[in-house]
Amino acid sequence: MALAYFNGSFIQSDEPAVPIDERGHQFGDGVYEVIRIYKGRPFMLDEHLDRLFKSAVAIRLEIGHDSESLKRVIGELTQKSGLSDLDLYVQATRGIAPRNHLFPACPASVSMTAKPFREIPAEARATGVSVMLHPDERWLNCWIKSLNLLPNILAKQAASERGCLEAILVRDGVVTEGTSSNVYLVKDGAIRTAPLSNQILAGITRIAVQRIAHELRIPFVEQSFTPEELRQADEAFITSTTTEVMPVVRFEDGSLIRDGKPGPVARALYERFRTITGQD
């Protein structure tokens, strides 16, 4: 069972804890982060917390904790969970107050859950996954990691129903990102991904991949691309905290990227990623 934290108390995740009049529950009025912990060590924790606070500032939310106090709670929750490899969710909302669209005069709520890794079958990573293309119907501030994920959920569900791991979102004729991932193609030995903007999330694993690419002397180009360019790529992959580096080899219509097998760039990135996260 997952262990949780809510406003100062450590509880089991199935214990009643969030009142009906909670802003996250009623409005999705909050922000969150997903942090992967390898062998008891949070990966890129400073970057995750920096993004959490930037998202909070963007929605005018005062979390009520500084980075160091959140790190202490994360450390204690990790220890109490008894897990060494886990996914830790941190969520901050505008607090508990009677339903009203206006900001309430109450302290923020902070909750966390510690769960075993959400595993992806090894076969999927070895053979690559399928994706579908889907219109990007989200709001215009996707750089904020907010709790408002309904368009992402609907697109992800549509992809799953078509046997795909992810939906690749398209806005104004170019690929933005996946429902819960950043998207990359490889062409002529160079990695391409959408430049940072209000339309995509600045992925933490994206930062790691950019650093690895620099280390491996692989060009990393922040340049938008079209769905057709994705289809014509030498290889493609997606990244996120929980999928890490995942090769993409086909579309929902059965068409393949190149020969339909994971390419050497994605493999090299993942191998190095495993090393820096202590998995090898």
PDB file of C-alpha atoms in Angstrom:
ATOM      1  CA  MET A   1       0.000   0.000   0.000  1.00  0.00           C
ATOM      2  CA  ALA A   2       1.226   3.506  -0.813  1.00  0.00           C
ATOM      3  CA  LEU A   3       2.220   5.797   2.026  1.00  0.00           C
ATOM      4  CA  ALA A   4       1.023   9.394   1.959  1.00  0.00           C
ATOM      5  CA  TYR A   5       1.499  12.767   3.612  1.00  0.00           C
ATOM      6  CA  PHE A   6      -1.195  15.414   4.078  1.00  0.00           C
ATOM      7  CA  ASN A   7      -0.661  18.754   5.809  1.00  0.00           C
ATOM      8  CA  GLY A   8       1.803  17.482   8.396  1.00  0.00           C
ATOM      9  CA  SER A   9       0.573  13.907   8.920  1.00  0.00           C
ATOM     10  CA  PHE A  10       1.851  10.643   7.460  1.00  0.00           C
ATOM     11  CA  ILE A  11      -1.039   8.341   6.564  1.00  0.00           C
ATOM     12  CA  GLN A  12      -1.925   5.346   4.413  1.00  0.00           C
ATOM     13  CA  SER A  13      -3.006   6.459   0.964  1.00  0.00           C
ATOM     14  CA  ASP A  14      -6.490   4.966   1.353  1.00  0.00           C
ATOM     15  CA  GLU A  15      -7.236   6.827   4.609  1.00  0.00           C
ATOM     16  CA  PRO A  16      -9.822   9.637   4.319  1.00  0.00           C
ATOM     17  CA  ALA A  17      -7.861  12.894   4.408  1.00  0.00           C
ATOM     18  CA  VAL A  18      -9.077  15.499   1.914  1.00  0.00           C
ATOM     19  CA  PRO A  19     -12.250  17.414   2.873  1.00  0.00           C
ATOM     20  CA  ILE A  20     -14.971  18.034   0.299  1.00  0.00           C
ATOM     21  CA  ASP A  21     -14.205  21.769   0.426  1.00  0.00           C
ATOM     22  CA  GLU A  22     -10.649  21.324  -0.845  1.00  0.00           C
ATOM     23  CA  ARG A  23      -9.622  23.527  -3.755  1.00  0.00           C
ATOM     24  CA  GLY A  24      -7.744  20.781  -5.574  1.00  0.00           C
ATOM     25  CA  HIS A  25     -10.791  18.516  -5.377  1.00  0.00           C
ATOM     26  CA  GLN A  26     -13.295  21.190  -6.392  1.00  0.00           C
ATOM     27  CA  PHE A  27     -11.391  23.306  -8.917  1.00  0.00           C
ATOM     28  CA  GLY A  28      -8.119  21.569  -9.748  1.00  0.00           C
ATOM     29  CA  ASP A  29      -6.669  24.699  -8.141  1.00  0.00           C
ATOM     30  CA  GLY A  30      -3.115  23.568  -7.586  1.00  0.00           C
ATOM     31  CA  VAL A  31       0.185  22.317  -8.974  1.00  0.00           C
ATOM     32  CA  TYR A  32       2.174  19.108  -8.679  1.00  0.00           C
ATOM     33  CA  GLU A  33       5.415  17.263  -9.406  1.00  0.00           C
ATOM     34  CA  VAL A  34       6.344  13.618  -9.929  1.00  0.00           C
ATOM     35  CA  ILE A  35       9.804  12.748  -8.622  1.00  0.00           C
ATOM     36  CA  ARG A  36      11.456   9.402  -9.249  1.00  0.00           C
ATOM     37  CA  ILE A  37      13.655   8.050  -6.474  1.00  0.00           C
ATOM     38  CA  TYR A  38      16.339   5.519  -7.363  1.00  0.00           C
ATOM     39  CA  LYS A  39      17.885   3.488  -4.541  1.00  0.00           C
ATOM     40  CA  GLY A  40      16.694   6.047  -2.013  1.00  0.00           C
ATOM     41  CA  ARG A  41      18.096   9.043  -3.923  1.00  0.00           C
ATOM     42  CA  PRO A  42      15.704  11.520  -5.592  1.00  0.00           C
ATOM     43  CA  PHE A  43      16.722  12.189  -9.187  1.00  0.00           C
ATOM     44  CA  MET A  44      17.104  15.878 -10.074  1.00  0.00           C
ATOM     45  CA  LEU A  45      15.202  16.936  -6.955  1.00  0.00           C
ATOM     46  CA  ASP A  46      16.352  20.561  -7.118  1.00  0.00           C
ATOM     47  CA  GLU A  47      15.068  20.872 -10.684  1.00  0.00           C
ATOM     48  CA  HIS A  48      11.715  19.346  -9.743  1.00  0.00           C
ATOM     49  CA  LEU A  49      11.216  21.656  -6.776  1.00  0.00           C
ATOM     50  CA  ASP A  50      12.312  24.683  -8.776  1.00  0.00           C
ATOM     51  CA  ARG A  51       9.634  23.856 -11.362  1.00  0.00           C
ATOM     52  CA  LEU A  52       7.054  23.300  -8.609  1.00  0.00           C
ATOM     53  CA  PHE A  53       7.676  26.756  -7.163  1.00  0.00           C
ATOM     54  CA  LYS A  54       7.651  28.385 -10.609  1.00  0.00           C
ATOM     55  CA  SER A  55       4.274  26.764 -11.314  1.00  0.00           C
ATOM     56  CA  ALA A  56       2.979  27.940  -7.931  1.00  0.00           C
ATOM     57  CA  VAL A  57       4.108  31.520  -8.564  1.00  0.00           C
ATOM     58  CA  ALA A  58       2.424  31.424 -11.975  1.00  0.00           C
ATOM     59  CA  ILE A  59      -0.969  30.646 -10.396  1.00  0.00           C
ATOM     60  CA  ARG A  60      -0.326  32.982  -7.422  1.00  0.00           C
ATOM     61  CA  LEU A  61      -0.182  30.146  -4.914  1.00  0.00           C
ATOM     62  CA  GLU A  62       1.874  30.517  -1.739  1.00  0.00           C
ATOM     63  CA  ILE A  63       2.819  26.934  -0.885  1.00  0.00           C
ATOM     64  CA  GLY A  64       3.810  27.684   2.715  1.00  0.00           C
ATOM     65  CA  HIS A  65       7.012  25.626   2.523  1.00  0.00           C
ATOM     66  CA  ASP A  66      10.443  26.433   1.229  1.00  0.00           C
ATOM     67  CA  SER A  67      12.541  24.006  -0.772  1.00  0.00           C
ATOM     68  CA  GLU A  68      14.467  22.719   2.245  1.00  0.00           C
ATOM     69  CA  SER A  69      11.337  21.925   4.264  1.00  0.00           C
ATOM     70  CA  LEU A  70       9.844  20.027   1.321  1.00  0.00           C
ATOM     71  CA  LYS A  71      13.092  18.083   0.973  1.00  0.00           C
ATOM     72  CA  ARG A  72      12.873  17.068   4.641  1.00  0.00           C
ATOM     73  CA  VAL A  73       9.309  15.794   4.209  1.00  0.00           C
ATOM     74  CA  ILE A  74      10.261  13.965   0.996  1.00  0.00           C
ATOM     75  CA  GLY A  75      13.164  12.325   2.806  1.00  0.00           C
ATOM     76  CA  GLU A  76      11.003  11.294   5.762  1.00  0.00           C
ATOM     77  CA  LEU A  77       8.214   9.964   3.536  1.00  0.00           C
ATOM     78  CA  THR A  78      10.741   7.980   1.496  1.00  0.00           C
ATOM     79  CA  GLN A  79      12.220   6.478   4.643  1.00  0.00           C
ATOM     80  CA  LYS A  80       8.838   5.634   6.169  1.00  0.00           C
ATOM     81  CA  SER A  81       7.639   4.028   2.921  1.00  0.00           C
ATOM     82  CA  GLY A  82      10.284   1.305   3.211  1.00  0.00           C
ATOM     83  CA  LEU A  83      10.867   1.574  -0.550  1.00  0.00           C
ATOM     84  CA  SER A  84      14.185   2.299  -2.206  1.00  0.00           C
ATOM     85  CA  ASP A  85      12.804   2.718  -5.740  1.00  0.00           C
ATOM     86  CA  LEU A  86       9.634   4.763  -5.875  1.00  0.00           C
ATOM     87  CA  ASP A  87       7.619   7.461  -7.575  1.00  0.00           C
ATOM     88  CA  LEU A  88       6.833  10.346  -5.247  1.00  0.00           C
ATOM     89  CA  TYR A  89       4.001  12.748  -6.062  1.00  0.00           C
ATOM     90  CA  VAL A  90       3.993  16.226  -4.499  1.00  0.00           C
ATOM     91  CA  GLN A  91       0.831  18.302  -4.766  1.00  0.00           C
ATOM     92  CA  ALA A  92       0.031  21.792  -3.488  1.00  0.00           C
ATOM     93  CA  THR A  93      -3.422  23.365  -3.657  1.00  0.00           C
ATOM     94  CA  ARG A  94      -4.939  26.650  -2.550  1.00  0.00           C
ATOM     95  CA  GLY A  95      -6.306  24.969   0.554  1.00  0.00           C
ATOM     96  CA  ILE A  96      -9.544  24.097   2.302  1.00  0.00           C
ATOM     97  CA  ALA A  97     -12.333  26.652   2.074  1.00  0.00           C
ATOM     98  CA  PRO A  98     -16.037  26.889   1.128  1.00  0.00           C
ATOM     99  CA  ARG A  99     -16.536  26.714  -2.623  1.00  0.00           C
ATOM    100  CA  ASN A 100     -15.975  30.114  -4.198  1.00  0.00           C
ATOM    101  CA  HIS A 101     -14.074  31.007  -7.333  1.00  0.00           C
ATOM    102  CA  LEU A 102     -12.215  33.849  -5.582  1.00  0.00           C
ATOM    103  CA  PHE A 103      -8.991  33.056  -3.728  1.00  0.00           C
ATOM    104  CA  PRO A 104      -9.716  32.072  -0.097  1.00  0.00           C
ATOM    105  CA  ALA A 105      -7.881  33.428   2.937  1.00  0.00           C
ATOM    106  CA  CYS A 106      -6.546  30.052   4.089  1.00  0.00           C
ATOM    107  CA  PRO A 107      -3.226  28.211   4.082  1.00  0.00           C
ATOM    108  CA  ALA A 108      -2.298  25.998   1.170  1.00  0.00           C
ATOM    109  CA  SER A 109      -2.615  22.224   1.379  1.00  0.00           C
ATOM    110  CA  VAL A 110       0.425  20.074   0.646  1.00  0.00           C
ATOM    111  CA  SER A 111       0.144  16.345   0.046  1.00  0.00           C
ATOM    112  CA  MET A 112       2.496  13.614  -1.133  1.00  0.00           C
ATOM    113  CA  THR A 113       2.276   9.943  -2.002  1.00  0.00           C
ATOM    114  CA  ALA A 114       5.082   7.391  -2.200  1.00  0.00           C
ATOM    115  CA  LYS A 115       4.431   4.442  -4.521  1.00  0.00           C
ATOM    116  CA  PRO A 116       6.506   1.671  -6.108  1.00  0.00           C
ATOM    117  CA  PHE A 117       7.752   2.412  -9.624  1.00  0.00           C
ATOM    118  CA  ARG A 118       5.059   2.408 -12.268  1.00  0.00           C
ATOM    119  CA  GLU A 119       6.802  -0.208 -14.346  1.00  0.00           C
ATOM    120  CA  ILE A 120       6.749  -0.321 -18.136  1.00  0.00           C
ATOM    121  CA  PRO A 121       7.259  -3.839 -19.537  1.00  0.00           C
ATOM    122  CA  ALA A 122      10.868  -4.429 -20.585  1.00  0.00           C
ATOM    123  CA  GLU A 123       9.612  -5.754 -23.909  1.00  0.00           C
ATOM    124  CA  ALA A 124       8.019  -2.382 -24.726  1.00  0.00           C
ATOM    125  CA  ARG A 125      11.311  -0.593 -24.229  1.00  0.00           C
ATOM    126  CA  ALA A 126      13.218  -3.226 -26.198  1.00  0.00           C
ATOM    127  CA  THR A 127      10.883  -3.198 -29.200  1.00  0.00           C
ATOM    128  CA  GLY A 128       9.557   0.379 -29.037  1.00  0.00           C
ATOM    129  CA  VAL A 129       6.016   1.667 -28.646  1.00  0.00           C
ATOM    130  CA  SER A 130       3.168   2.970 -30.776  1.00  0.00           C
ATOM    131  CA  VAL A 131       1.747   6.491 -30.645  1.00  0.00           C
ATOM    132  CA  MET A 132      -1.210   8.290 -32.159  1.00  0.00           C
ATOM    133  CA  LEU A 133      -1.493  11.887 -33.328  1.00  0.00           C
ATOM    134  CA  HIS A 134      -4.117  13.995 -31.571  1.00  0.00           C
ATOM    135  CA  PRO A 135      -5.149  17.664 -31.683  1.00  0.00           C
ATOM    136  CA  ASP A 136      -3.654  19.686 -28.827  1.00  0.00           C
ATOM    137  CA  GLU A 137      -6.809  20.981 -27.138  1.00  0.00           C
ATOM    138  CA  ARG A 138      -5.190  22.193 -23.918  1.00  0.00           C
ATOM    139  CA  TRP A 139      -5.027  25.730 -22.541  1.00  0.00           C
ATOM    140  CA  LEU A 140      -2.257  28.170 -23.478  1.00  0.00           C
ATOM    141  CA  ASN A 141      -0.111  27.847 -20.346  1.00  0.00           C
ATOM    142  CA  CYS A 142       1.050  24.239 -20.603  1.00  0.00           C
ATOM    143  CA  TRP A 143       4.399  25.194 -19.046  1.00  0.00           C
ATOM    144  CA  ILE A 144       2.581  25.317 -15.692  1.00  0.00           C
ATOM    145  CA  LYS A 145       2.364  21.822 -14.169  1.00  0.00           C
ATOM    146  CA  SER A 146      -1.182  22.289 -12.919  1.00  0.00           C
ATOM    147  CA  LEU A 147      -3.782  19.793 -11.768  1.00  0.00           C
ATOM    148  CA  ASN A 148      -6.002  20.616 -14.757  1.00  0.00           C
ATOM    149  CA  LEU A 149      -5.297  17.563 -16.899  1.00  0.00           C
ATOM    150  CA  LEU A 150      -8.650  16.652 -18.464  1.00  0.00           C
ATOM    151  CA  PRO A 151      -7.576  17.234 -22.109  1.00  0.00           C
ATOM    152  CA  ASN A 152      -4.450  15.152 -21.437  1.00  0.00           C
ATOM    153  CA  ILE A 153      -6.535  12.379 -19.902  1.00  0.00           C
ATOM    154  CA  LEU A 154      -8.971  12.258 -22.823  1.00  0.00           C
ATOM    155  CA  ALA A 155      -6.148  12.134 -25.378  1.00  0.00           C
ATOM    156  CA  LYS A 156      -4.237   9.488 -23.401  1.00  0.00           C
ATOM    157  CA  GLN A 157      -7.378   7.356 -23.135  1.00  0.00           C
ATOM    158  CA  ALA A 158      -7.999   7.659 -26.877  1.00  0.00           C
ATOM    159  CA  ALA A 159      -4.433   6.501 -27.495  1.00  0.00           C
ATOM    160  CA  SER A 160      -4.773   3.559 -25.129  1.00  0.00           C
ATOM    161  CA  GLU A 161      -7.983   2.445 -26.835  1.00  0.00           C
ATOM    162  CA  ARG A 162      -6.026   2.298 -30.082  1.00  0.00           C
ATOM    163  CA  GLY A 163      -3.232   0.228 -28.577  1.00  0.00           C
ATOM    164  CA  CYS A 164      -0.828   3.141 -28.203  1.00  0.00           C
ATOM    165  CA  LEU A 165       1.258   4.181 -25.222  1.00  0.00           C
ATOM    166  CA  GLU A 166       1.012   7.900 -25.885  1.00  0.00           C
ATOM    167  CA  ALA A 167      -0.875  10.554 -27.827  1.00  0.00           C
ATOM    168  CA  ILE A 168       1.376  13.026 -29.637  1.00  0.00           C
ATOM    169  CA  LEU A 169      -0.280  16.446 -29.555  1.00  0.00           C
ATOM    170  CA  VAL A 170      -0.385  18.723 -32.584  1.00  0.00           C
ATOM    171  CA  ARG A 171      -1.163  22.457 -32.529  1.00  0.00           C
ATOM    172  CA  ASP A 172      -1.126  24.774 -35.557  1.00  0.00           C
ATOM    173  CA  GLY A 173       0.461  22.068 -37.681  1.00  0.00           C
ATOM    174  CA  VAL A 174       3.429  21.279 -35.422  1.00  0.00           C
ATOM    175  CA  VAL A 175       4.101  18.724 -32.698  1.00  0.00           C
ATOM    176  CA  THR A 176       4.069  20.218 -29.197  1.00  0.00           C
ATOM    177  CA  GLU A 177       4.499  17.274 -26.806  1.00  0.00           C
ATOM    178  CA  GLY A 178       2.790  14.133 -25.557  1.00  0.00           C
ATOM    179  CA  THR A 179       0.013  14.031 -22.983  1.00  0.00           C
ATOM    180  CA  SER A 180       2.616  13.285 -20.285  1.00  0.00           C
ATOM    181  CA  SER A 181       5.913  13.398 -22.155  1.00  0.00           C
ATOM    182  CA  ASN A 182       8.243  15.429 -24.315  1.00  0.00           C
ATOM    183  CA  VAL A 183       8.654  14.264 -27.930  1.00  0.00           C
ATOM    184  CA  TYR A 184      11.821  14.015 -30.036  1.00  0.00           C
ATOM    185  CA  LEU A 185      12.835  12.931 -33.499  1.00  0.00           C
ATOM    186  CA  VAL A 186      16.296  12.048 -34.763  1.00  0.00           C
ATOM    187  CA  LYS A 187      17.332  13.046 -38.274  1.00  0.00           C
ATOM    188  CA  ASP A 188      20.821  12.798 -39.758  1.00  0.00           C
ATOM    189  CA  GLY A 189      22.286  12.116 -36.329  1.00  0.00           C
ATOM    190  CA  ALA A 190      20.751  15.180 -34.610  1.00  0.00           C
ATOM    191  CA  ILE A 191      18.015  15.222 -31.970  1.00  0.00           C
ATOM    192  CA  ARG A 192      15.160  17.681 -32.547  1.00  0.00           C
ATOM    193  CA  THR A 193      12.501  18.693 -30.041  1.00  0.00           C
ATOM    194  CA  ALA A 194      10.085  21.594 -29.676  1.00  0.00           C
ATOM    195  CA  PRO A 195      11.648  24.715 -28.146  1.00  0.00           C
ATOM    196  CA  LEU A 196      10.525  25.702 -24.683  1.00  0.00           C
ATOM    197  CA  SER A 197       7.457  27.926 -24.745  1.00  0.00           C
ATOM    198  CA  ASN A 198       4.147  28.372 -22.970  1.00  0.00           C
ATOM    199  CA  GLN A 199       2.819  25.471 -25.070  1.00  0.00           C
ATOM    200  CA  ILE A 200       4.973  22.715 -23.572  1.00  0.00           C
ATOM    201  CA  LEU A 201       6.177  21.573 -20.180  1.00  0.00           C
ATOM    202  CA  ALA A 202       9.870  22.024 -19.490  1.00  0.00           C
ATOM    203  CA  GLY A 203      10.481  18.347 -18.762  1.00  0.00           C
ATOM    204  CA  ILE A 204      13.018  17.384 -16.124  1.00  0.00           C
ATOM    205  CA  THR A 205      14.023  14.276 -18.090  1.00  0.00           C
ATOM    206  CA  ARG A 206      14.292  16.588 -21.108  1.00  0.00           C
ATOM    207  CA  ILE A 207      17.008  18.462 -19.209  1.00  0.00           C
ATOM    208  CA  ALA A 208      18.770  15.175 -18.439  1.00  0.00           C
ATOM    209  CA  VAL A 209      18.597  14.081 -22.090  1.00  0.00           C
ATOM    210  CA  GLN A 210      19.978  17.422 -23.265  1.00  0.00           C
ATOM    211  CA  ARG A 211      22.917  17.038 -20.873  1.00  0.00           C
ATOM    212  CA  ILE A 212      23.536  13.449 -21.981  1.00  0.00           C
ATOM    213  CA  ALA A 213      23.375  14.439 -25.651  1.00  0.00           C
ATOM    214  CA  HIS A 214      26.004  17.118 -25.013  1.00  0.00           C
ATOM    215  CA  GLU A 215      28.178  14.547 -23.212  1.00  0.00           C
ATOM    216  CA  LEU A 216      27.824  12.075 -26.073  1.00  0.00           C
ATOM    217  CA  ARG A 217      28.423  14.805 -28.701  1.00  0.00           C
ATOM    218  CA  ILE A 218      24.981  14.336 -30.231  1.00  0.00           C
ATOM    219  CA  PRO A 219      23.533  17.610 -31.597  1.00  0.00           C
ATOM    220  CA  PHE A 220      20.457  18.705 -29.625  1.00  0.00           C
ATOM    221  CA  VAL A 221      18.350  21.104 -31.677  1.00  0.00           C
ATOM    222  CA  GLU A 222      15.369  22.948 -30.196  1.00  0.00           C
ATOM    223  CA  GLN A 223      13.285  23.339 -33.341  1.00  0.00           C
ATOM    224  CA  SER A 224       9.633  22.566 -33.992  1.00  0.00           C
ATOM    225  CA  PHE A 225       8.689  19.816 -36.427  1.00  0.00           C
ATOM    226  CA  THR A 226       5.549  18.682 -38.198  1.00  0.00           C
ATOM    227  CA  PRO A 227       3.777  15.323 -37.915  1.00  0.00           C
ATOM    228  CA  GLU A 228       5.053  14.495 -41.401  1.00  0.00           C
ATOM    229  CA  GLU A 229       8.634  15.185 -40.335  1.00  0.00           C
ATOM    230  CA  LEU A 230       8.066  12.883 -37.369  1.00  0.00           C
ATOM    231  CA  ARG A 231       6.834  10.171 -39.721  1.00  0.00           C
ATOM    232  CA  GLN A 232       9.916  10.619 -41.921  1.00  0.00           C
ATOM    233  CA  ALA A 233      12.409  10.647 -39.022  1.00  0.00           C
ATOM    234  CA  ASP A 234      15.308   8.232 -38.701  1.00  0.00           C
ATOM    235  CA  GLU A 235      14.061   7.471 -35.190  1.00  0.00           C
ATOM    236  CA  ALA A 236      11.863   8.976 -32.473  1.00  0.00           C
ATOM    237  CA  PHE A 237      11.433   8.774 -28.724  1.00  0.00           C
ATOM    238  CA  ILE A 238       9.578  10.308 -25.802  1.00  0.00           C
ATOM    239  CA  THR A 239      10.755  11.141 -22.286  1.00  0.00           C
ATOM    240  CA  SER A 240       9.190  11.693 -18.894  1.00  0.00           C
ATOM    241  CA  THR A 241       9.966  10.981 -15.252  1.00  0.00           C
ATOM    242  CA  THR A 242       8.136   7.647 -15.296  1.00  0.00           C
ATOM    243  CA  THR A 243       8.815   6.486 -18.880  1.00  0.00           C
ATOM    244  CA  GLU A 244      12.443   7.721 -18.791  1.00  0.00           C
ATOM    245  CA  VAL A 245      13.628   7.363 -22.439  1.00  0.00           C
ATOM    246  CA  MET A 246      11.171   5.398 -24.576  1.00  0.00           C
ATOM    247  CA  PRO A 247      11.674   4.621 -28.304  1.00  0.00           C
ATOM    248  CA  VAL A 248       8.698   5.283 -30.596  1.00  0.00           C
ATOM    249  CA  VAL A 249       8.558   3.020 -33.647  1.00  0.00           C
ATOM    250  CA  ARG A 250       5.044   3.126 -35.130  1.00  0.00           C
ATOM    251  CA  PHE A 251       1.781   5.033 -35.407  1.00  0.00           C
ATOM    252  CA  GLU A 252      -1.749   3.866 -34.692  1.00  0.00           C
ATOM    253  CA  ASP A 253      -2.371   3.362 -38.424  1.00  0.00           C
ATOM    254  CA  GLY A 254       0.419   0.774 -38.527  1.00  0.00           C
ATOM    255  CA  SER A 255       2.929   2.949 -40.371  1.00  0.00           C
ATOM    256  CA  LEU A 256       6.501   2.647 -39.119  1.00  0.00           C
ATOM    257  CA  ILE A 257       9.236   5.087 -38.272  1.00  0.00           C
ATOM    258  CA  ARG A 258      12.179   3.971 -40.399  1.00  0.00           C
ATOM    259  CA  ASP A 259      12.421   0.174 -39.984  1.00  0.00           C
ATOM    260  CA  GLY A 260      10.099  -0.012 -36.972  1.00  0.00           C
ATOM    261  CA  LYS A 261      12.902  -0.713 -34.495  1.00  0.00           C
ATOM    262  CA  PRO A 262      14.453   1.419 -31.724  1.00  0.00           C
ATOM    263  CA  GLY A 263      17.329   3.458 -33.096  1.00  0.00           C
ATOM    264  CA  PRO A 264      20.905   3.835 -31.868  1.00  0.00           C
ATOM    265  CA  VAL A 265      20.485   7.368 -30.485  1.00  0.00           C
ATOM    266  CA  ALA A 266      17.577   6.455 -28.211  1.00  0.00           C
ATOM    267  CA  ARG A 267      19.415   3.337 -27.072  1.00  0.00           C
ATOM    268  CA  ALA A 268      22.585   5.300 -26.275  1.00  0.00           C
ATOM    269  CA  LEU A 269      20.627   7.944 -24.353  1.00  0.00           C
ATOM    270  CA  TYR A 270      18.796   5.325 -22.303  1.00  0.00           C
ATOM    271  CA  GLU A 271      21.948   3.380 -21.497  1.00  0.00           C
ATOM    272  CA  ARG A 272      23.618   6.531 -20.205  1.00  0.00           C
ATOM    273  CA  PHE A 273      20.450   7.526 -18.355  1.00  0.00           C
ATOM    274  CA  ARG A 274      20.467   4.202 -16.527  1.00  0.00           C
ATOM    275  CA  THR A 275      24.054   4.831 -15.477  1.00  0.00           C
ATOM    276  CA  ILE A 276      23.481   8.320 -14.104  1.00  0.00           C
ATOM    277  CA  THR A 277      20.392   7.173 -12.178  1.00  0.00           C
ATOM    278  CA  GLY A 278      22.324   4.302 -10.593  1.00  0.00           C
ATOM    279  CA  GLN A 279      20.391   1.523 -12.300  1.00  0.00           C
ATOM    280  CA  ASP A 280      23.536  -0.057 -13.765  1.00  0.00           C
TER     281      ASP A 280
END
